[in-house]
CSV table of C-alpha atoms in Angstrom, one decimal:
chain,number,residue,atom,x,y,z
X,1,UNK,CA,7.8,17.3,-0.8
X,2,UNK,CA,4.9,18.2,-3.0
X,3,UNK,CA,3.6,15.4,-5.3
X,4,UNK,CA,0.9,16.0,-7.9
X,5,UNK,CA,0.5,14.0,-11.0
X,6,UNK,CA,-2.7,13.8,-13.1
X,7,UNK,CA,-2.2,13.4,-16.9
X,8,UNK,CA,-5.1,14.2,-19.1
X,9,UNK,CA,-5.8,10.5,-20.1
X,10,UNK,CA,-6.5,9.8,-16.4
X,11,UNK,CA,-9.4,12.3,-16.3
X,12,UNK,CA,-10.7,10.5,-19.5
X,13,UNK,CA,-10.4,7.2,-17.8
X,14,UNK,CA,-12.5,8.3,-14.8
X,15,UNK,CA,-15.3,9.2,-17.3
X,16,UNK,CA,-14.8,5.8,-19.1
X,17,UNK,CA,-15.2,3.9,-15.9
X,18,UNK,CA,-18.5,5.7,-15.0
X,19,UNK,CA,-19.8,5.2,-18.5
X,20,UNK,CA,-18.9,1.5,-18.9
X,21,UNK,CA,-19.8,0.3,-15.4
X,22,UNK,CA,-23.3,-0.7,-16.7
X,23,UNK,CA,-21.6,-3.2,-19.1
X,24,UNK,CA,-20.1,-5.3,-16.4
X,25,UNK,CA,-21.3,-7.7,-13.6
X,26,UNK,CA,-18.5,-6.9,-11.2
X,27,UNK,CA,-15.3,-4.9,-10.6
X,28,UNK,CA,-11.9,-6.2,-9.8
X,29,UNK,CA,-9.8,-3.5,-8.1
X,30,UNK,CA,-6.0,-4.2,-7.8
X,31,UNK,CA,-4.0,-2.6,-5.0
X,32,UNK,CA,-0.5,-2.9,-3.8
X,33,UNK,CA,-0.3,-5.0,-0.6
X,34,UNK,CA,2.5,-2.9,0.8
X,35,UNK,CA,0.4,0.3,0.6
X,36,UNK,CA,-3.2,-0.9,0.7
X,37,UNK,CA,-4.8,2.5,1.7
X,38,UNK,CA,-2.5,4.7,-0.4
X,39,UNK,CA,-3.0,2.5,-3.6
X,40,UNK,CA,-6.8,2.8,-3.2
X,41,UNK,CA,-8.2,5.5,-5.5
X,42,UNK,CA,-11.1,7.1,-3.5
X,43,UNK,CA,-12.8,7.8,-6.9
X,44,UNK,CA,-13.1,4.1,-7.5
X,45,UNK,CA,-15.0,3.6,-4.2
X,46,UNK,CA,-17.4,6.4,-5.2
X,47,UNK,CA,-17.9,5.4,-8.8
X,48,UNK,CA,-18.3,1.6,-8.2
X,49,UNK,CA,-20.7,2.1,-5.3
X,50,UNK,CA,-22.7,-1.2,-4.7
X,51,UNK,CA,-21.3,-3.0,-7.7
X,52,UNK,CA,-19.9,-6.4,-6.6
X,53,UNK,CA,-16.2,-5.9,-6.1
X,54,UNK,CA,-13.1,-8.0,-5.5
X,55,UNK,CA,-10.0,-6.3,-4.2
X,56,UNK,CA,-6.8,-8.0,-5.0
X,57,UNK,CA,-3.9,-7.2,-2.7
X,58,UNK,CA,-1.1,-7.7,-5.3
X,59,UNK,CA,2.6,-8.1,-4.6
X,60,UNK,CA,1.7,-9.7,-1.3
X,61,UNK,CA,5.0,-11.6,-1.5
X,62,UNK,CA,6.6,-8.2,-0.8
X,63,UNK,CA,4.5,-7.3,2.2
X,64,UNK,CA,4.3,-8.7,5.7
X,65,UNK,CA,1.9,-11.7,5.7
X,66,UNK,CA,0.3,-10.9,9.0
X,67,UNK,CA,-0.4,-7.3,8.0
X,68,UNK,CA,-1.9,-8.4,4.7
X,69,UNK,CA,-4.2,-10.8,6.6
X,70,UNK,CA,-5.3,-7.9,8.8
X,71,UNK,CA,-6.1,-5.8,5.6
X,72,UNK,CA,-8.2,-8.7,4.2
X,73,UNK,CA,-10.3,-8.8,7.3
X,74,UNK,CA,-10.5,-5.0,7.5
X,75,UNK,CA,-11.7,-4.5,3.9
X,76,UNK,CA,-14.1,-7.5,3.5
X,77,UNK,CA,-17.8,-6.7,3.6
X,78,UNK,CA,-21.1,-7.7,2.1
X,79,UNK,CA,-20.3,-6.3,-1.4
X,80,UNK,CA,-16.6,-6.8,-1.3
X,81,UNK,CA,-14.3,-9.8,-1.2
X,82,UNK,CA,-10.5,-9.4,-0.6
X,83,UNK,CA,-7.9,-11.7,-1.9
X,84,UNK,CA,-4.1,-11.8,-1.3
X,85,UNK,CA,-2.4,-12.5,-4.6
X,86,UNK,CA,0.8,-12.3,-6.6
X,87,UNK,CA,-0.3,-11.6,-10.2
X,88,UNK,CA,3.2,-12.2,-11.6
X,89,UNK,CA,3.5,-15.7,-10.2
X,90,UNK,CA,-0.3,-16.4,-10.4
X,91,UNK,CA,-0.6,-17.1,-6.7
X,92,UNK,CA,-4.1,-16.8,-5.3
X,93,UNK,CA,-5.7,-16.1,-8.7
X,94,UNK,CA,-7.5,-19.5,-8.7
X,95,UNK,CA,-9.8,-18.0,-6.0
X,96,UNK,CA,-11.2,-15.3,-8.2
X,97,UNK,CA,-13.7,-17.4,-10.2
X,98,UNK,CA,-15.3,-19.0,-7.1
X,99,UNK,CA,-15.5,-15.6,-5.4
X,100,UNK,CA,-17.2,-14.1,-8.5
X,101,UNK,CA,-19.6,-17.1,-8.7
X,102,UNK,CA,-20.6,-16.7,-5.1
X,103,UNK,CA,-21.1,-12.9,-5.3
X,104,UNK,CA,-23.2,-13.3,-8.5
X,105,UNK,CA,-25.0,-16.5,-7.6
X,106,UNK,CA,-28.5,-14.9,-7.6
X,107,UNK,CA,-27.9,-13.3,-11.0
X,108,UNK,CA,-26.5,-16.5,-12.4
X,109,UNK,CA,-29.4,-18.6,-11.0
X,110,UNK,CA,-31.8,-16.2,-12.7
X,111,UNK,CA,-30.1,-16.6,-16.0
X,112,UNK,CA,-30.1,-20.4,-15.7
X,113,UNK,CA,-33.8,-20.4,-15.0
X,114,UNK,CA,-34.3,-18.6,-18.3
X,115,UNK,CA,-32.3,-21.3,-20.1
X,116,UNK,CA,-28.9,-19.7,-20.4
X,117,UNK,CA,-26.3,-22.4,-20.3
X,118,UNK,CA,-22.9,-20.7,-21.0
X,119,UNK,CA,-22.8,-17.8,-18.6
X,120,UNK,CA,-20.0,-15.3,-19.2
X,121,UNK,CA,-19.1,-13.0,-16.3
X,122,UNK,CA,-18.0,-9.5,-17.5
X,123,UNK,CA,-15.6,-7.8,-15.1
X,124,UNK,CA,-14.0,-4.3,-15.2
X,125,UNK,CA,-10.3,-4.3,-14.0
X,126,UNK,CA,-9.4,-1.0,-12.3
X,127,UNK,CA,-6.5,0.3,-10.2
X,128,UNK,CA,-3.8,2.9,-10.0
X,129,UNK,CA,-0.8,2.9,-12.4
X,130,UNK,CA,1.9,0.2,-12.2
X,131,UNK,CA,0.0,-1.9,-9.6
X,132,UNK,CA,-0.1,-5.0,-11.8
X,133,UNK,CA,-3.4,-4.8,-13.8
X,134,UNK,CA,-1.9,-5.9,-17.1
X,135,UNK,CA,0.1,-8.6,-15.5
X,136,UNK,CA,-3.0,-9.9,-13.8
X,137,UNK,CA,-5.0,-9.9,-17.1
X,138,UNK,CA,-2.2,-11.6,-19.0
X,139,UNK,CA,-1.9,-14.3,-16.3
X,140,UNK,CA,-5.7,-14.9,-16.2
X,141,UNK,CA,-5.9,-15.0,-20.0
X,142,UNK,CA,-2.7,-17.0,-20.3
X,143,UNK,CA,-1.3,-14.8,-23.0
X,144,UNK,CA,0.1,-11.3,-23.5
X,145,UNK,CA,-2.8,-9.4,-24.9
X,146,UNK,CA,-2.6,-6.6,-22.4
X,147,UNK,CA,0.5,-4.4,-22.6
X,148,UNK,CA,2.8,-4.6,-19.6
X,149,UNK,CA,5.7,-2.6,-18.3
X,150,UNK,CA,7.4,-1.6,-15.1
X,151,UNK,CA,6.6,2.0,-15.6
X,152,UNK,CA,3.2,3.6,-14.8
X,153,UNK,CA,1.0,4.7,-17.7
X,154,UNK,CA,1.5,1.7,-20.1
X,155,UNK,CA,-2.2,1.0,-20.7
X,156,UNK,CA,-4.1,3.9,-22.3
X,157,UNK,CA,-7.3,2.5,-23.9
X,158,UNK,CA,-10.2,0.3,-22.9
X,159,UNK,CA,-9.7,-3.4,-24.0
X,160,UNK,CA,-11.8,-6.5,-23.7
X,161,UNK,CA,-9.9,-9.7,-23.0
X,162,UNK,CA,-11.5,-13.2,-23.0
X,163,UNK,CA,-10.4,-16.0,-20.7
X,164,UNK,CA,-11.0,-19.8,-20.8
X,165,UNK,CA,-12.8,-19.8,-17.4
X,166,UNK,CA,-16.0,-17.9,-18.5
X,167,UNK,CA,-14.7,-14.4,-17.5
X,168,UNK,CA,-14.3,-11.4,-19.9
X,169,UNK,CA,-12.1,-8.7,-18.6
X,170,UNK,CA,-12.4,-5.0,-19.4
X,171,UNK,CA,-9.0,-3.4,-19.0
X,172,UNK,CA,-8.7,0.3,-18.2
X,173,UNK,CA,-5.7,2.7,-17.9
X,174,UNK,CA,-4.4,3.2,-14.4
X,175,UNK,CA,-5.9,6.3,-12.8
X,176,UNK,CA,-4.8,8.4,-9.9
X,177,UNK,CA,-6.7,11.2,-8.2
X,178,UNK,CA,-5.8,14.9,-9.0
X,179,UNK,CA,-4.4,15.9,-5.7
X,180,UNK,CA,-2.9,14.0,-2.7
X,181,UNK,CA,-4.2,15.7,0.5
X,182,UNK,CA,-1.9,13.6,2.6
X,183,UNK,CA,1.8,13.8,1.7
X,184,UNK,CA,2.4,10.3,3.1
X,185,UNK,CA,0.0,8.9,0.4
X,186,UNK,CA,2.0,10.6,-2.4
X,187,UNK,CA,5.3,9.4,-0.9
X,188,UNK,CA,4.1,5.8,-0.6
X,189,UNK,CA,3.0,5.8,-4.2
X,190,UNK,CA,6.3,7.2,-5.3
X,191,UNK,CA,8.3,4.7,-3.2
X,192,UNK,CA,6.6,1.8,-4.9
X,193,UNK,CA,6.8,3.2,-8.4
X,194,UNK,CA,3.2,4.2,-9.0
X,195,UNK,CA,4.3,7.7,-9.9
X,196,UNK,CA,6.9,8.2,-12.6
X,197,UNK,CA,10.5,8.6,-11.3
X,198,UNK,CA,11.1,11.1,-14.1
X,199,UNK,CA,8.9,13.7,-12.4
X,200,UNK,CA,10.4,13.2,-9.0
X,201,UNK,CA,13.5,14.5,-7.2
X,202,UNK,CA,14.7,10.9,-6.9
X,203,UNK,CA,17.5,11.8,-4.3
X,204,UNK,CA,15.0,13.5,-2.1
X,205,UNK,CA,12.6,10.6,-2.5
X,206,UNK,CA,15.3,8.1,-1.5
X,207,UNK,CA,16.1,10.2,1.6
X,208,UNK,CA,12.4,10.1,2.5
X,209,UNK,CA,12.4,6.4,2.1
X,210,UNK,CA,15.4,6.1,4.5
X,211,UNK,CA,13.5,8.2,7.0
X,212,UNK,CA,10.6,5.9,6.8
X,213,UNK,CA,12.6,2.7,7.0
X,214,UNK,CA,14.9,3.8,9.9
X,215,UNK,CA,11.7,4.3,12.0
X,216,UNK,CA,9.7,1.3,11.0
X,217,UNK,CA,12.3,-1.2,9.7
X,218,UNK,CA,15.7,-0.2,11.1
X,219,UNK,CA,17.0,-3.8,11.2
X,220,UNK,CA,16.3,-4.3,7.5
X,221,UNK,CA,18.4,-1.2,6.6
X,222,UNK,CA,21.3,-2.3,8.9
X,223,UNK,CA,21.2,-5.9,7.6
X,224,UNK,CA,20.9,-5.1,3.9
X,225,UNK,CA,23.6,-2.4,3.9
X,226,UNK,CA,25.8,-3.9,6.6
X,227,UNK,CA,25.6,-0.9,8.9
X,228,UNK,CA,26.7,-1.5,12.5
X,229,UNK,CA,24.3,1.3,13.7
X,230,UNK,CA,21.9,3.8,12.3
X,231,UNK,CA,22.2,7.5,12.8
X,232,UNK,CA,19.2,9.7,13.6
X,233,UNK,CA,20.0,11.6,10.5
X,234,UNK,CA,18.7,10.0,7.3
X,235,UNK,CA,21.3,11.9,5.3
X,236,UNK,CA,24.1,10.4,7.3
X,237,UNK,CA,22.6,7.0,6.8
X,238,UNK,CA,22.4,7.6,3.1
X,239,UNK,CA,26.1,8.6,3.2
X,240,UNK,CA,27.0,5.4,5.0
X,241,UNK,CA,25.0,3.3,2.5
X,242,UNK,CA,26.8,5.0,-0.3
X,243,UNK,CA,30.2,4.3,1.2
X,244,UNK,CA,29.3,0.6,1.8
X,245,UNK,CA,28.2,0.3,-1.8
X,246,UNK,CA,31.1,2.2,-3.3
X,247,UNK,CA,29.0,5.1,-4.6
X,248,UNK,CA,31.8,7.5,-4.0
X,249,UNK,CA,33.1,10.1,-6.5
X,250,UNK,CA,35.8,12.7,-6.5
X,251,UNK,CA,37.2,13.9,-3.2
X,252,UNK,CA,35.2,11.3,-1.3
X,253,UNK,CA,31.8,12.8,-2.1
X,254,UNK,CA,28.8,10.5,-2.3
X,255,UNK,CA,27.1,9.9,-5.6
X,256,UNK,CA,23.6,10.5,-4.3
X,257,UNK,CA,21.8,9.8,-7.5
X,258,UNK,CA,23.5,6.3,-7.7
X,259,UNK,CA,22.5,5.6,-4.1
X,260,UNK,CA,18.9,6.8,-4.7
X,261,UNK,CA,18.4,4.6,-7.8
X,262,UNK,CA,19.9,1.6,-6.0
X,263,UNK,CA,17.9,2.0,-2.9
X,264,UNK,CA,14.6,2.4,-4.6
X,265,UNK,CA,15.3,-0.5,-7.0
X,266,UNK,CA,16.2,-2.8,-4.1
X,267,UNK,CA,13.2,-1.7,-2.0
X,268,UNK,CA,10.8,-2.2,-5.0
X,269,UNK,CA,12.3,-5.6,-5.7
X,270,UNK,CA,11.9,-6.8,-2.2
X,271,UNK,CA,15.6,-7.1,-1.4
X,272,UNK,CA,15.1,-5.4,1.9
X,273,UNK,CA,12.6,-8.0,3.0
X,274,UNK,CA,8.9,-8.1,3.4
X,275,UNK,CA,7.7,-4.6,4.2
X,276,UNK,CA,4.2,-3.1,4.8
X,277,UNK,CA,4.3,0.7,4.8
X,278,UNK,CA,0.7,0.8,6.0
X,279,UNK,CA,-1.2,-1.1,8.7
X,280,UNK,CA,-5.0,-1.1,9.3
X,281,UNK,CA,-4.7,0.4,12.8
X,282,UNK,CA,-3.1,3.5,11.3
């Protein structure tokens, strides 16, 4: 299943990030806690280099807590702090200001020695589409300045947003890289909604998700869809899910589109339980 999506505005965003990096003190990169590696744009790593960075593992309420803790330990280093958060509920966001202050202590001490009293920290917010950047900004700013949506590609232009805690945020559109060398990365992004469903074969995508879940989380599938047993065939499991949910059309055929939409919606909404599609040891 080939996945390749790189709209023109994303190439423009990559240029913007490079050009505007000198305007900020630090970078906040938002990733999906369920697919920590797949939701990391390698371009961001290269572009930001040694700029102080905070990685927010968003939607951590949908991932396995023990796996997310492993990722926090794995990704933390001298220049990078990693926080587990839920941007929608605001969980974990109170730790951002102290983390920034600690990382920028030398710079802030230098400014205070020159008589600067009200220090404003300017931060660039980056991440792939639909990972929660606008939701994070709105929560931190306590308003709805940044546009939000449950579809990728909502934010298109650079925006500056002020907060009441001495942080100014530069919002940027979500940016993916031009080509996914690993098909698994593309699938993980598609499973979680980072890639538009409209450009996907949604029935094939749902079948791939069943293949993944029946290997890694078989009990979740059985429990959610009341299946006594799972078949080795993902298609047969999809048929049985369709029958259990009444997605049957003329002559007993399965309405695969209906099953696909339902399955993806329920997975993305956490109704199959806490799932981490990637673990550090992999």
